Short mmCIF file of C-alpha atoms in Angstrom, two decimals:
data_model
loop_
_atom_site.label_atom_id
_atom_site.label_comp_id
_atom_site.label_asym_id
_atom_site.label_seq_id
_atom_site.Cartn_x
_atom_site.Cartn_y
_atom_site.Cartn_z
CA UNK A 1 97.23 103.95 88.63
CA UNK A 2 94.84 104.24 85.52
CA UNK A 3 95.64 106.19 82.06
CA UNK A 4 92.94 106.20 79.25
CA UNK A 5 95.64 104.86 77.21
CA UNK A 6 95.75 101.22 77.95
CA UNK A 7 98.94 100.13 77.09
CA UNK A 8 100.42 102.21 79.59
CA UNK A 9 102.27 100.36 82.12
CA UNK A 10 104.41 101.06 84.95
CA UNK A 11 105.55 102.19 88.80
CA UNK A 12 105.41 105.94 90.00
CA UNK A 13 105.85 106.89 93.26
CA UNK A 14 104.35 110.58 94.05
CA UNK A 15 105.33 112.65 96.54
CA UNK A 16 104.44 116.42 97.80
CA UNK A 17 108.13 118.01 98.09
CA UNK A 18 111.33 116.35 96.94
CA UNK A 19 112.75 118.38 99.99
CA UNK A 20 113.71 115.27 102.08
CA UNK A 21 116.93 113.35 101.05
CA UNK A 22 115.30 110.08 102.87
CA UNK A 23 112.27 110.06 101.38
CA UNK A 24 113.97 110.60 98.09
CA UNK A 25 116.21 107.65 98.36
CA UNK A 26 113.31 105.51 99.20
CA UNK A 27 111.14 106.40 96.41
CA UNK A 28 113.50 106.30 93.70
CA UNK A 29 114.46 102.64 95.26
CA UNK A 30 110.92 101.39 95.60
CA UNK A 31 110.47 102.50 92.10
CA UNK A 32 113.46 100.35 90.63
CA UNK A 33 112.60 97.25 93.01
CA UNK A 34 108.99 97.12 91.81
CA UNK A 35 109.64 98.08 88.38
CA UNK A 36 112.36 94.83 88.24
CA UNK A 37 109.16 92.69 89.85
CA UNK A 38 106.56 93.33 86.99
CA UNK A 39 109.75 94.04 84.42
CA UNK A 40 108.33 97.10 83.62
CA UNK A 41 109.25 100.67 83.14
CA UNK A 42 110.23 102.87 85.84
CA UNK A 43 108.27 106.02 85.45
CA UNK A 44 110.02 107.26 88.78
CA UNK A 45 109.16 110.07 91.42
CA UNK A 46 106.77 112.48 90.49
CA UNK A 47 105.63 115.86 92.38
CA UNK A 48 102.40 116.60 93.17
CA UNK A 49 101.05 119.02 95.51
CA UNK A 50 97.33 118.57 94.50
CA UNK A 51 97.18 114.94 95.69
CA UNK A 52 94.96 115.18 99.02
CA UNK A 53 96.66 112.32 100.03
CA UNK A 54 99.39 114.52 99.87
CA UNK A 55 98.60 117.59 100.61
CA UNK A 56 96.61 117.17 103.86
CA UNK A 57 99.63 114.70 105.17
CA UNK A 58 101.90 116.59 108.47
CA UNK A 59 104.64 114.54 107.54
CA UNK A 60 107.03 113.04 104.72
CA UNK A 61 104.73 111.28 102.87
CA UNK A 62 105.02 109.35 99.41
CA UNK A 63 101.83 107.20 97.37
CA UNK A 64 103.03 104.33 95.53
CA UNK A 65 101.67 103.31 91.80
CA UNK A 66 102.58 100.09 91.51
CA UNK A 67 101.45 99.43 87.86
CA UNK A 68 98.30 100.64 85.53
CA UNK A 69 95.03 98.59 86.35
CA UNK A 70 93.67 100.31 82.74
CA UNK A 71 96.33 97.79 81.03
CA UNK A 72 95.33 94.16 80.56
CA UNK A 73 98.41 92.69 81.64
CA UNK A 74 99.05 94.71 84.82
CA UNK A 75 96.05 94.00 86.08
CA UNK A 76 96.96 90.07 85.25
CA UNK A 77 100.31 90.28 86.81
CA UNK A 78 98.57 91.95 89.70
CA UNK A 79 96.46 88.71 90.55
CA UNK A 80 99.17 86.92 91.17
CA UNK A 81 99.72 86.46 94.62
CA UNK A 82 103.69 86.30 94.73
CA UNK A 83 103.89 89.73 92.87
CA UNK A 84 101.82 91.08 95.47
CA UNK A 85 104.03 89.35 98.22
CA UNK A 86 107.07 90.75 96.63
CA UNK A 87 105.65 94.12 96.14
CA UNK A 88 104.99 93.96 99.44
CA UNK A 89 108.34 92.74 100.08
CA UNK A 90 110.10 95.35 98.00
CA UNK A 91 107.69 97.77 100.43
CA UNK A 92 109.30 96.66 103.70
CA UNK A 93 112.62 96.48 102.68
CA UNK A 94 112.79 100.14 101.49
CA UNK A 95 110.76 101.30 104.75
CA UNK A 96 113.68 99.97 106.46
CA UNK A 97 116.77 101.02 105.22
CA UNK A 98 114.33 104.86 105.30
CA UNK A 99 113.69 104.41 109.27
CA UNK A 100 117.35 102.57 109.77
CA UNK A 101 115.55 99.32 111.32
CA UNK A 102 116.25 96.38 111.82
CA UNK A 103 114.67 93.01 109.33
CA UNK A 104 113.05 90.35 110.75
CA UNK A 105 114.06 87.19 110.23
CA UNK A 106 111.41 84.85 110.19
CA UNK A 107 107.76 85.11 109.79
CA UNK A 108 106.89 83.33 112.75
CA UNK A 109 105.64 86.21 115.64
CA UNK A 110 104.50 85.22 118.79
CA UNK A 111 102.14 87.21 121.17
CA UNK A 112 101.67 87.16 124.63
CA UNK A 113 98.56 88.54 126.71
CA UNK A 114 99.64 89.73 130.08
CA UNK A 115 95.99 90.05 131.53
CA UNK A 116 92.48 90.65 131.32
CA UNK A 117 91.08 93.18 133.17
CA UNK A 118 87.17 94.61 134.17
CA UNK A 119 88.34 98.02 135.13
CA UNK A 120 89.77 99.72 132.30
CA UNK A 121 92.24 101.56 134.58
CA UNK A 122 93.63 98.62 135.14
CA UNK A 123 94.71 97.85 131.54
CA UNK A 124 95.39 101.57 131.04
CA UNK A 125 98.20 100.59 134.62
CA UNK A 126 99.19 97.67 132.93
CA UNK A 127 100.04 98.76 129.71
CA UNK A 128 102.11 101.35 131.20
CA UNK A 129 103.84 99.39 132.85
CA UNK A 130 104.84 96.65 130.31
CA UNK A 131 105.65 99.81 128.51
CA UNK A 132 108.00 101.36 131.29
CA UNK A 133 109.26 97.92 131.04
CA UNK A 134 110.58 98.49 127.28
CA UNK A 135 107.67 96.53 125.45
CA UNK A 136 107.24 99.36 123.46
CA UNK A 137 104.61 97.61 121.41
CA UNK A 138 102.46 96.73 124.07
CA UNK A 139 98.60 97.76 123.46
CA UNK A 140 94.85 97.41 124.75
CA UNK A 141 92.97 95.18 122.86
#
């Protein structure tokens, strides 16, 4: 976020309706995690339906302003790589409890190639396959 004033500091999340109970809940939340990270304040969910990121979205959708890059000391505690990690952090955790998934546990992923293919059917056959298979996540690289 930016304000002309620059001693304006703190997390907004925006959103286009304040229809969806979920999305609520996970704003309000991601406000209060990241405002504890930077302790700052907690300027909360705001409505917009001008924001084009917004606006031209076909589902729930919410933009996150994490701090105020016009104030000196955001944009300081913004360089530092573990507030970024634990904004990120703060990020994932609310996207799960929104969707109702499951955390990983470690950080360690391990992928596995199943083929390489000239004909592009082929790949398009396997995929569907591994797919049918329940690798959901299975893709075409």
């Amino acid at each position: 976020n930016s304000a002309t004033d620059s001693s304006v500091r703190g997390v907004e999340v925006w959103q286009y309706s304040n229809k969806n109970d979920k999305l609520n809940k996970f704003s309000n939340c991601l406000c209060e995690d990241v405002s504890k990270i930077f302790n700052v304040r907690n300027r909360g969910v705001k409505l917009s339906q001008k924001l084009s990121v917004l606006k031209n979205t076909n589902m729930p959708a919410a933009l996150i302003e994490v701090d105020f890059i016009s104030n000196i000391n955001a944009e300081k505690d913004l360089n530092i790589s573990s507030n970024i990690k634990a904004v990120a952090l703060a990020i994932r955790d609310n996207l799960i409890d929104l969707f109702g998934l499951e955390a990983v546990t470690s950080d360690v992923l391990y992928k596995v190639c199943i083929g390489a293919f000239k004909d592009k059917n082929n790949a398009i056959n396997q995929v569907i396959l591994a797919k049918d298979k329940g690798f959901k996540d299975a893709y075409i690289i």
